Short mmCIF file of C-alpha atoms in Angstrom, two decimals:
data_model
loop_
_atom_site.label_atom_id
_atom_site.label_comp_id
_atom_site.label_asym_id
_atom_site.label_seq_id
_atom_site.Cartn_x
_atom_site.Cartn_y
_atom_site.Cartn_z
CA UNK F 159 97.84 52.17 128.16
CA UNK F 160 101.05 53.17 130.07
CA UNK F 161 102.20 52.21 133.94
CA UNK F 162 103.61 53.96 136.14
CA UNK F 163 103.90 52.43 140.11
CA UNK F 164 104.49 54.58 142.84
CA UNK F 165 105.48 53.60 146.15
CA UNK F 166 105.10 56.41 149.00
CA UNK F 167 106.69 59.69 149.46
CA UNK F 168 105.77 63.25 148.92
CA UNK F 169 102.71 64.28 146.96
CA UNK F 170 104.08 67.38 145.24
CA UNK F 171 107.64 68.41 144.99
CA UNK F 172 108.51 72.01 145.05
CA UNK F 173 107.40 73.29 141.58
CA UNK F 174 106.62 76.91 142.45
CA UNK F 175 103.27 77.31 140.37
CA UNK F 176 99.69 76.56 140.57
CA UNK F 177 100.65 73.76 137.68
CA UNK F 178 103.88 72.19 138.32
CA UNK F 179 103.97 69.72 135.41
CA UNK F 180 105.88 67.89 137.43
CA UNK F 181 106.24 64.39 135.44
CA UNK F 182 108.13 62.41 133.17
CA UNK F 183 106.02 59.50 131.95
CA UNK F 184 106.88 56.29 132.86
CA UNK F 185 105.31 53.22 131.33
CA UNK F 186 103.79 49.43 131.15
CA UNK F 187 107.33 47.17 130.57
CA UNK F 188 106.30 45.89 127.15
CA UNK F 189 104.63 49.14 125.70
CA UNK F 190 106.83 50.96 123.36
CA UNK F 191 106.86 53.97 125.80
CA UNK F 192 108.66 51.89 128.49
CA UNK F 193 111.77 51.14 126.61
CA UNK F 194 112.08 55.12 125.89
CA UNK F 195 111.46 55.60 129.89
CA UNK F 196 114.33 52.79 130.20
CA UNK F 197 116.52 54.16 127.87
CA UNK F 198 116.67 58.04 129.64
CA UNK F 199 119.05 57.66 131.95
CA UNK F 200 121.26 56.27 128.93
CA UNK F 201 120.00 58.73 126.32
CA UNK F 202 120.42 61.91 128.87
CA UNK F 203 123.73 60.95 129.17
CA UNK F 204 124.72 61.68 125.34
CA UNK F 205 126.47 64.24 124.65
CA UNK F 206 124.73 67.50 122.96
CA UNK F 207 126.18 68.46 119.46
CA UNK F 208 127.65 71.51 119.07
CA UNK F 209 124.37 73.83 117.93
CA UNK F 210 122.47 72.88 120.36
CA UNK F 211 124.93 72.52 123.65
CA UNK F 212 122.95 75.05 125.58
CA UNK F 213 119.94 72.74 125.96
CA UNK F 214 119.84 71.89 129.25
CA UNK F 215 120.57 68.04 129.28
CA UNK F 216 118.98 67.20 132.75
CA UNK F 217 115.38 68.21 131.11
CA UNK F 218 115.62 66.09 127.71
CA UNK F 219 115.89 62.67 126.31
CA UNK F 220 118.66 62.52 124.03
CA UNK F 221 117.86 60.29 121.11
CA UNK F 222 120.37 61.29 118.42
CA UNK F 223 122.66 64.38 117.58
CA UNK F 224 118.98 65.61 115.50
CA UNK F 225 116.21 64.60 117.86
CA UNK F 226 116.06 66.02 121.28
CA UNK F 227 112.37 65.14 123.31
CA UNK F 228 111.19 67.13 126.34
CA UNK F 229 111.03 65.02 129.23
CA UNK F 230 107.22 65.61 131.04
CA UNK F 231 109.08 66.48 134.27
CA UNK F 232 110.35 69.75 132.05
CA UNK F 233 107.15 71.72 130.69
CA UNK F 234 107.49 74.14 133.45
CA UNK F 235 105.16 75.54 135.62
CA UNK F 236 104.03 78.16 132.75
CA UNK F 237 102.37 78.36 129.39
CA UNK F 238 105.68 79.00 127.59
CA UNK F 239 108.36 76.14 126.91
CA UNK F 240 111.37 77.96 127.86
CA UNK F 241 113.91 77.31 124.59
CA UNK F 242 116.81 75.53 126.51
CA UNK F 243 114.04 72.76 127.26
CA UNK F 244 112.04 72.73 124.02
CA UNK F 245 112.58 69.60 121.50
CA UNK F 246 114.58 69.56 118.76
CA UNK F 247 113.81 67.93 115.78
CA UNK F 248 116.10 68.16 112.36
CA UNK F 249 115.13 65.66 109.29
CA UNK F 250 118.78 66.52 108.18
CA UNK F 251 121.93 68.14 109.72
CA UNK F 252 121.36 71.73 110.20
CA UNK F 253 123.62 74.50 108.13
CA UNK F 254 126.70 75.67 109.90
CA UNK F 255 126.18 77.93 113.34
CA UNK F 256 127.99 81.25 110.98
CA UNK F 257 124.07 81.87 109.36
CA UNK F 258 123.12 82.94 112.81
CA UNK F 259 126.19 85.18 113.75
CA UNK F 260 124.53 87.79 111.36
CA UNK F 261 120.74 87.24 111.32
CA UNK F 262 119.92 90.00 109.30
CA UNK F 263 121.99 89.66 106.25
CA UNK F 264 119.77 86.28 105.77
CA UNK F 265 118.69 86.17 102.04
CA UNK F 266 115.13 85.23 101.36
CA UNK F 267 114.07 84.31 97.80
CA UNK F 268 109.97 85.32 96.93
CA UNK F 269 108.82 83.83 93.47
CA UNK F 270 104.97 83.54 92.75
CA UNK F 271 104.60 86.94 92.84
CA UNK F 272 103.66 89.28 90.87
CA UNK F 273 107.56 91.51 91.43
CA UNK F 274 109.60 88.56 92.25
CA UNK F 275 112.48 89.93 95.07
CA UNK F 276 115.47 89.01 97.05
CA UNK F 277 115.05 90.35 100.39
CA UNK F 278 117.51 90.54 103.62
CA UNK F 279 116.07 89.95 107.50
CA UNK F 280 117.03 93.38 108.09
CA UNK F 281 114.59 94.16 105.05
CA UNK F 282 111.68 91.83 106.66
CA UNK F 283 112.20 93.56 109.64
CA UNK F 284 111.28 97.42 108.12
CA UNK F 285 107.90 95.59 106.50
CA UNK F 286 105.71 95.18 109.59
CA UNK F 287 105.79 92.77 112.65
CA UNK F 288 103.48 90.56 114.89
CA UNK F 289 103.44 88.11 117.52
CA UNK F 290 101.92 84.18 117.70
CA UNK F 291 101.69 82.24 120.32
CA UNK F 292 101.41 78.35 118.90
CA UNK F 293 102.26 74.90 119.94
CA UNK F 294 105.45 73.60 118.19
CA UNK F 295 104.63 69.89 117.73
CA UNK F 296 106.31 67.28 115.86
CA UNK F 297 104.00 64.72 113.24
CA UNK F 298 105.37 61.74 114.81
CA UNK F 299 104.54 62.76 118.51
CA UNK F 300 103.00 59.78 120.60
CA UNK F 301 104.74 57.41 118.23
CA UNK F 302 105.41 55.84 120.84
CA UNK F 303 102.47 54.02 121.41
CA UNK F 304 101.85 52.60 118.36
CA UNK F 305 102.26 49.37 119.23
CA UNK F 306 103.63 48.01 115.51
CA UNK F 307 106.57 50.30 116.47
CA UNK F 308 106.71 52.52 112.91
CA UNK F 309 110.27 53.43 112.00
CA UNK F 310 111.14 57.28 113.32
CA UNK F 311 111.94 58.67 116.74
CA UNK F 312 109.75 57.00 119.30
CA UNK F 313 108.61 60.24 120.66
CA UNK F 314 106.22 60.13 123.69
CA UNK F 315 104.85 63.79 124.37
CA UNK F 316 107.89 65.50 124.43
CA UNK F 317 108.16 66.63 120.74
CA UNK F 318 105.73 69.49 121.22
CA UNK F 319 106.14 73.31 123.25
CA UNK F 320 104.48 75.74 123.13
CA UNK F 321 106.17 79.05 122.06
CA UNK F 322 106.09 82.82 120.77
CA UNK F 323 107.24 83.52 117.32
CA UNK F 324 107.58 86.84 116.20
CA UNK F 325 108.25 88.11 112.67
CA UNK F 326 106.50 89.66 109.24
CA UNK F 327 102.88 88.46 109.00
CA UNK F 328 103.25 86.62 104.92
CA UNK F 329 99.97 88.54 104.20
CA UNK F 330 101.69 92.00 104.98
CA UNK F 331 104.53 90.48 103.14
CA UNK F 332 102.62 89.97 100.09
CA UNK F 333 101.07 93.08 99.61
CA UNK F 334 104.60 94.35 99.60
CA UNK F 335 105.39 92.37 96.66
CA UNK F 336 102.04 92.79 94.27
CA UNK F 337 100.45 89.61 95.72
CA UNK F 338 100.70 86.18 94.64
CA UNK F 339 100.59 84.64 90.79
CA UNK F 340 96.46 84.02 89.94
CA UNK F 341 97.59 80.18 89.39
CA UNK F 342 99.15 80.03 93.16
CA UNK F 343 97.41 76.79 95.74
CA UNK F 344 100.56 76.21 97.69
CA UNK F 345 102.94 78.34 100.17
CA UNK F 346 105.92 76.85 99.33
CA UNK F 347 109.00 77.23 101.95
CA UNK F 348 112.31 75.97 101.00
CA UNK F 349 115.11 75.05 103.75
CA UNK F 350 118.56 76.04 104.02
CA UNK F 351 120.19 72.86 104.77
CA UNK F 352 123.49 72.38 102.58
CA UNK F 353 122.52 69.56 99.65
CA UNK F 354 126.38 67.26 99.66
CA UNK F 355 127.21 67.48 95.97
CA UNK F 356 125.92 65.06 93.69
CA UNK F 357 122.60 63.86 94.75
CA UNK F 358 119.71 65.26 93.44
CA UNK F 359 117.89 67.91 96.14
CA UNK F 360 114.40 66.71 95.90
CA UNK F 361 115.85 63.03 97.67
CA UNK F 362 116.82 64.92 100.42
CA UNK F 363 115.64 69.09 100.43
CA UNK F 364 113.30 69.67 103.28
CA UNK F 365 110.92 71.52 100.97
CA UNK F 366 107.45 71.76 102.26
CA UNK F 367 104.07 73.30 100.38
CA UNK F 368 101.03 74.30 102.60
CA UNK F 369 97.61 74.94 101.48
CA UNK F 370 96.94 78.68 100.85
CA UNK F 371 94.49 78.87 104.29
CA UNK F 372 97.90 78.26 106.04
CA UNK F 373 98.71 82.13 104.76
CA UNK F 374 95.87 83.64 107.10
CA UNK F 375 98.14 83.55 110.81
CA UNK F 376 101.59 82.75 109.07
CA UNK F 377 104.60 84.58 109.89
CA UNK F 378 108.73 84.87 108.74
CA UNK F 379 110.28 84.88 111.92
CA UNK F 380 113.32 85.51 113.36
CA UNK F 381 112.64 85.51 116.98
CA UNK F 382 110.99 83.52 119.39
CA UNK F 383 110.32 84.01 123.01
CA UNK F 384 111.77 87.15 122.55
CA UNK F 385 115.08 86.31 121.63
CA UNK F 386 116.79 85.98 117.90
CA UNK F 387 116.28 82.44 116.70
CA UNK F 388 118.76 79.84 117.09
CA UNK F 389 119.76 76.94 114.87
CA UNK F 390 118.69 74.24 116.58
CA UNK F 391 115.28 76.13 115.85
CA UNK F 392 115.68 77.48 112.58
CA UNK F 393 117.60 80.37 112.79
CA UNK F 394 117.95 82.93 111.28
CA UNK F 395 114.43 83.08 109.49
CA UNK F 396 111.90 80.50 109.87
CA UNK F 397 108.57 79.69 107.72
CA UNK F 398 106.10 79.81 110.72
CA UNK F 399 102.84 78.38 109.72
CA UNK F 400 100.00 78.14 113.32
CA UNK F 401 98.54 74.60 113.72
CA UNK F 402 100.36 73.19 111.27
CA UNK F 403 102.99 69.99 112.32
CA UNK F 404 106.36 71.09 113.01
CA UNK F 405 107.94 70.05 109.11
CA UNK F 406 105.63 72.29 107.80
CA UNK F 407 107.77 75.05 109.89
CA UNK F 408 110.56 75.34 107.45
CA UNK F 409 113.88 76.24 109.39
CA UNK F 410 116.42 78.20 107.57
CA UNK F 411 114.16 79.47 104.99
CA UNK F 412 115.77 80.68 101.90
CA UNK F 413 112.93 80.76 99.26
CA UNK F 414 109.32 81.64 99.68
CA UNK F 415 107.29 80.89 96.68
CA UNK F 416 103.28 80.33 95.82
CA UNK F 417 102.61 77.81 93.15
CA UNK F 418 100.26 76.00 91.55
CA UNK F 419 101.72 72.71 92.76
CA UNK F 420 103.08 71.11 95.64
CA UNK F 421 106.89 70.81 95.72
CA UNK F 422 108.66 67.87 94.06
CA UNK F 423 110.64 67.01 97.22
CA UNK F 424 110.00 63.64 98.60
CA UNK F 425 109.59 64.97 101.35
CA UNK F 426 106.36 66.30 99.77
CA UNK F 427 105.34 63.89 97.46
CA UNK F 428 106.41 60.56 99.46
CA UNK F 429 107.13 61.58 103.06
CA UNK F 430 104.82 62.96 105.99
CA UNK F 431 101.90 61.00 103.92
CA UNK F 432 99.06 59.50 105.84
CA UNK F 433 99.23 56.16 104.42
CA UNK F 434 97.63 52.76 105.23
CA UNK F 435 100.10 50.12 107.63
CA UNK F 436 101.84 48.29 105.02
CA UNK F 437 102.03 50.81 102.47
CA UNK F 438 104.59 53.42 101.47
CA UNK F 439 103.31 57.19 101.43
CA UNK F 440 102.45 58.66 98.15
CA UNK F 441 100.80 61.61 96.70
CA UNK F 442 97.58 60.04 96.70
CA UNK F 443 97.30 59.78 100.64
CA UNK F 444 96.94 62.79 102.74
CA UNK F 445 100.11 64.97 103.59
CA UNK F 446 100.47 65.83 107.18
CA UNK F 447 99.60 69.58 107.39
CA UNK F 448 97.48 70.36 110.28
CA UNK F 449 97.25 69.04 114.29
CA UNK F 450 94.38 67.89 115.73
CA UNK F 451 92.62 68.11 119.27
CA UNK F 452 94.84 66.98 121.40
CA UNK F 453 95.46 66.48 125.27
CA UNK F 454 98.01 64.66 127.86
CA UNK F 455 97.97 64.57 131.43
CA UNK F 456 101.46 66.07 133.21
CA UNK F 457 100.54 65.15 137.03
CA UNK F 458 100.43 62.13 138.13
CA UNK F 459 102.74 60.38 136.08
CA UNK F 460 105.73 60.72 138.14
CA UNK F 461 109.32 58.98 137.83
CA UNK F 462 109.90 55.40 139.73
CA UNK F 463 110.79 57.60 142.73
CA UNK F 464 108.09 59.81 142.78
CA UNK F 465 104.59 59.17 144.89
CA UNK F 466 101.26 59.59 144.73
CA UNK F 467 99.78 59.75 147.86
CA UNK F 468 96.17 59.04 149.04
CA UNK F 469 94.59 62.23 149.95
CA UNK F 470 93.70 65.59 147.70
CA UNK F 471 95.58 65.44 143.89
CA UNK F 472 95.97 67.90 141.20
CA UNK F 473 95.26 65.95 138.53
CA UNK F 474 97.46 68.38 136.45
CA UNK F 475 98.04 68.57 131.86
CA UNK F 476 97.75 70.21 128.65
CA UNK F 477 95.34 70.86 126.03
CA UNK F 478 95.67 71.77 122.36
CA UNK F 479 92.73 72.67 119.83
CA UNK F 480 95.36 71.78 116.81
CA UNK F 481 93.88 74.89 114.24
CA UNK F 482 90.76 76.19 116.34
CA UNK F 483 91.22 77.15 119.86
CA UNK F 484 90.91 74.71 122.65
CA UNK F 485 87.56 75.10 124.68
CA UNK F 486 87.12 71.86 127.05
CA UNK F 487 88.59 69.61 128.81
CA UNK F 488 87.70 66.07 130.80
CA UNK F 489 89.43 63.98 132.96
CA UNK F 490 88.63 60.54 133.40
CA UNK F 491 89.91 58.61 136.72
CA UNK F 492 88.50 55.13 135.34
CA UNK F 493 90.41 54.44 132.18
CA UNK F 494 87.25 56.59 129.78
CA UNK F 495 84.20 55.39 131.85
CA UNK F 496 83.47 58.28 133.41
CA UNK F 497 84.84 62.03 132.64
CA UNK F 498 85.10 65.01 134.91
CA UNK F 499 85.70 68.87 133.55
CA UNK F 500 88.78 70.24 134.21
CA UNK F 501 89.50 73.52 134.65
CA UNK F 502 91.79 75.62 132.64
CA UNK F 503 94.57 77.70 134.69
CA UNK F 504 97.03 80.47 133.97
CA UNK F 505 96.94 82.30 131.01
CA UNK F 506 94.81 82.16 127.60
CA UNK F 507 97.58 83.14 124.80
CA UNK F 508 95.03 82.53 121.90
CA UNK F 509 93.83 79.98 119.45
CA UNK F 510 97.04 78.39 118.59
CA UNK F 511 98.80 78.47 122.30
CA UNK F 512 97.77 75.08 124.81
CA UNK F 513 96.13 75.60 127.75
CA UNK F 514 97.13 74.15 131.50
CA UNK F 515 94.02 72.13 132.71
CA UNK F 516 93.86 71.19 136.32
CA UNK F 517 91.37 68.50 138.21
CA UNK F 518 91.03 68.65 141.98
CA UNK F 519 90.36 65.34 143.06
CA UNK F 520 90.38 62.97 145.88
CA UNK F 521 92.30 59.37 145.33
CA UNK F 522 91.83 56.97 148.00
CA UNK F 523 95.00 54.16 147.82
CA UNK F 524 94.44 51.69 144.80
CA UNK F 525 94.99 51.90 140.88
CA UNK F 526 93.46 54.69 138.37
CA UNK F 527 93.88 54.67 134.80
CA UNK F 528 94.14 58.67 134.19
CA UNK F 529 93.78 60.23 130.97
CA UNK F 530 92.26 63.62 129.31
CA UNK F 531 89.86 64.37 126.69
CA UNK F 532 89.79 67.96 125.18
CA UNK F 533 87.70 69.66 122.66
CA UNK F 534 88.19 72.57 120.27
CA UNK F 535 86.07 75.82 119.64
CA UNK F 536 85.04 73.89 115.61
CA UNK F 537 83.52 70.45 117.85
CA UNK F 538 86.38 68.31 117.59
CA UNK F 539 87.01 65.93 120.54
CA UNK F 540 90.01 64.14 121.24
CA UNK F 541 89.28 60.59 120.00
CA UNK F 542 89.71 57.27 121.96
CA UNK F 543 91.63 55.81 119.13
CA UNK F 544 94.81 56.93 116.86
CA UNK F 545 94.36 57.28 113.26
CA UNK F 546 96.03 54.15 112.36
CA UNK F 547 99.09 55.02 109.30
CA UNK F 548 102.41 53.67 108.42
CA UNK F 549 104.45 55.68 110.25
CA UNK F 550 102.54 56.80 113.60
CA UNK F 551 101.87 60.74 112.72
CA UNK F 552 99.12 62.57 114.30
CA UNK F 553 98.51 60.63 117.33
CA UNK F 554 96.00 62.02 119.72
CA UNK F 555 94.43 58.93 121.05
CA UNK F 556 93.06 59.63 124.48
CA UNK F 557 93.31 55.81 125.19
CA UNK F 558 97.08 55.74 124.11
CA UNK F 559 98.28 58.72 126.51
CA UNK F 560 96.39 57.09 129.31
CA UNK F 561 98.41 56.61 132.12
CA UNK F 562 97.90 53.68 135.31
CA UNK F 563 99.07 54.99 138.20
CA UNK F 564 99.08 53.14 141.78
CA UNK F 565 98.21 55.57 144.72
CA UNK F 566 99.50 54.39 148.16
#
């Protein structure tokens, strides 16, 4: 459980919407959460590298040139994560800014196919087009609050948005090409990141292989919200795969293939594994594919100088079904004792989009551990407890995002 003490001031600062997300979390001195509240000040100071120095710095925590987290003070006021906010999140350094200066002379490979092809974004883009709106979340969000501190970024919730992606639907793709191979079980996306000379590509190739369900909403992009893709997201032609964790995204795709086994990569085989504390991930343990129920609360959980005063609140968050659309959510004011249903707010973008939740609610002056439960349209419901693994994926303990907050 996370902390957060507010002394008095204002309720509500002007966020011009019914939702203001208006929060960045701060938390309990000795959780791991705290020392990533500590270190903002220090982290927002670093500078941006060069593909990404159009984020806006004042709305993320910086914690290296590849990892950029949303602050909760940032979401906005509206369904969409506007880009120069959104998280960033590169296993290795991203190919130089040129592949984006000409989007559409991009070079995709397809193999597993029955009339294997080379094909340009400007050729995607005569094939057919749709839209997605989807949540963008990385495995390791709410790291954080494992409290054995697994090695990665110690994300809190800002390595998730929620965006629109628009490209060529894969299934439209395929029956441009004759289908896949008979023998196909995997989507296979391969990324574009330069391999230095010398070491072997599957030690460090962000190569990723979905299940073939993954084909039914997926999409090569190259835009999203509206705009061509940039780098720091993948640019110029992303593997876009709805409810699936962010690696299985591929940025910078440059082969698209459907075999009969998953890729070699280590990233595959070894990483992004689901394996017991103690133990290194291997093929035998679960890969990380798709995101479960999940929920957060955005309001309350103000900065040190923020208040919360005694009076009417807008208990305020957001909810995420993971691969089935989001259909409930509770608040509890009590730490999971007793629940109250929110209400949802502002727009419903479909199954793969999160939903702004709201609880009106009266706090009298004292302390309320605040936290949110949500549900999805298949019966899942957020659980009280994370799924305990060796390096913190998948986190959507209710009890872990709780927040205390003091009302004066």
């Amino acid at each position: 459980m996370n902390t957060v003490n507010v002394s008095r001031r204002t309720l509500l600062t002007s966020t011009g919407g019914a939702i203001g997300l208006a929060s960045i979390g701060a938390f309990g001195a000795l959780s791991p959460a705290a020392k990533a509240l500590a270190s903002t000040t220090k982290d927002a100071a670093k500078p941006l590298p060069a593909y990404a120095s159009w984020k806006n710095t004042d709305s993320l925590i910086i914690h290296s040139a590849n990892t950029m987290e949303t602050k909760r003070s940032a979401f906005g006021s509206g369904v969409i994560t506007p880009l120069d906010r959104l998280f960033v999140r590169n296993n290795i350094a991203p190919p130089s800014e040129d592949i984006v200066a000409n989007p559409d002379v991009w070079e995709l490979k397809i193999e597993g196919v029955k009339n294997p092809t080379t094909l340009t974004v400007a050729d995607l883009k005569t094939m057919g087009m749709a839209s997605v709106a989807m949540v963008l979340q990385c495995s390791g969000n709410g790291r954080a609050y494992f409290p054995e501190k697994p090695s990665g970024t110690q994300w809190t919730v800002g390595a998730a948005g929620c965006v629109v992606f628009t490209g060529i639907p894969v299934k439209t793709l395929l029956e441009q090409v004759g289908g896949m191979v008979e023998s196909a079980q995997y989507m296979t996306g391969t990324g574009g990141e330069p391999i230095p000379e010398g070491l072997d590509p599957n030690t460090i190739q962000v190569e990723r292989s979905v299940p073939l369900e993954g084909i039914e909403d997926a999409l090569l992009a190259w835009e999203i919200n509206g705009e061509p893709i940039p780098l720091a997201h993948g640019g110029p032609l992303r593997m876009v795969v709805p409810g699936y964790t962010g690696v299985n995204n591929v940025k910078y795709i440059k082969r698209l293939a459907f075999t009969e086994e998953q890729s070699p990569a280590n990233i595959q085989q070894s990483g992004y594994r689901l394996a017991p504390m103690g133990e290194k991930g291997a093929p035998a343990h679960q890969s990380v594919w798709k995101m479960p129920v999940k929920s957060w609360i955005t309001y309350p959980a103000g900065e040190a100088e923020q208040t919360v005063k005694a009076g009417k609140v807008q208990v305020q968050g957001l909810a995420m079904g993971g691969t089935s659309e989001v259909t409930g959510v509770e608040v509890s004011l009590d730490g999971g004792k007793n629940w109250q249903k929110a209400e949802f707010i502002g727009p419903d973008l479909g199954p793969y989009a999160w939903r702004q939740f709201v609880l009106s609610t009266e706090l009298k002056a004292g302390e309320y551990s605040i936290t949110s439960r949500a549900t999805n349209k298949a019966g899942d419901v957020q659980p009280e407890n994370r799924l305990e693994n060796n390096r913190g994926y998948l986190n959507n303990s209710w009890a872990d995002h709780a927040l205390t907050i003091t009302v004066a």
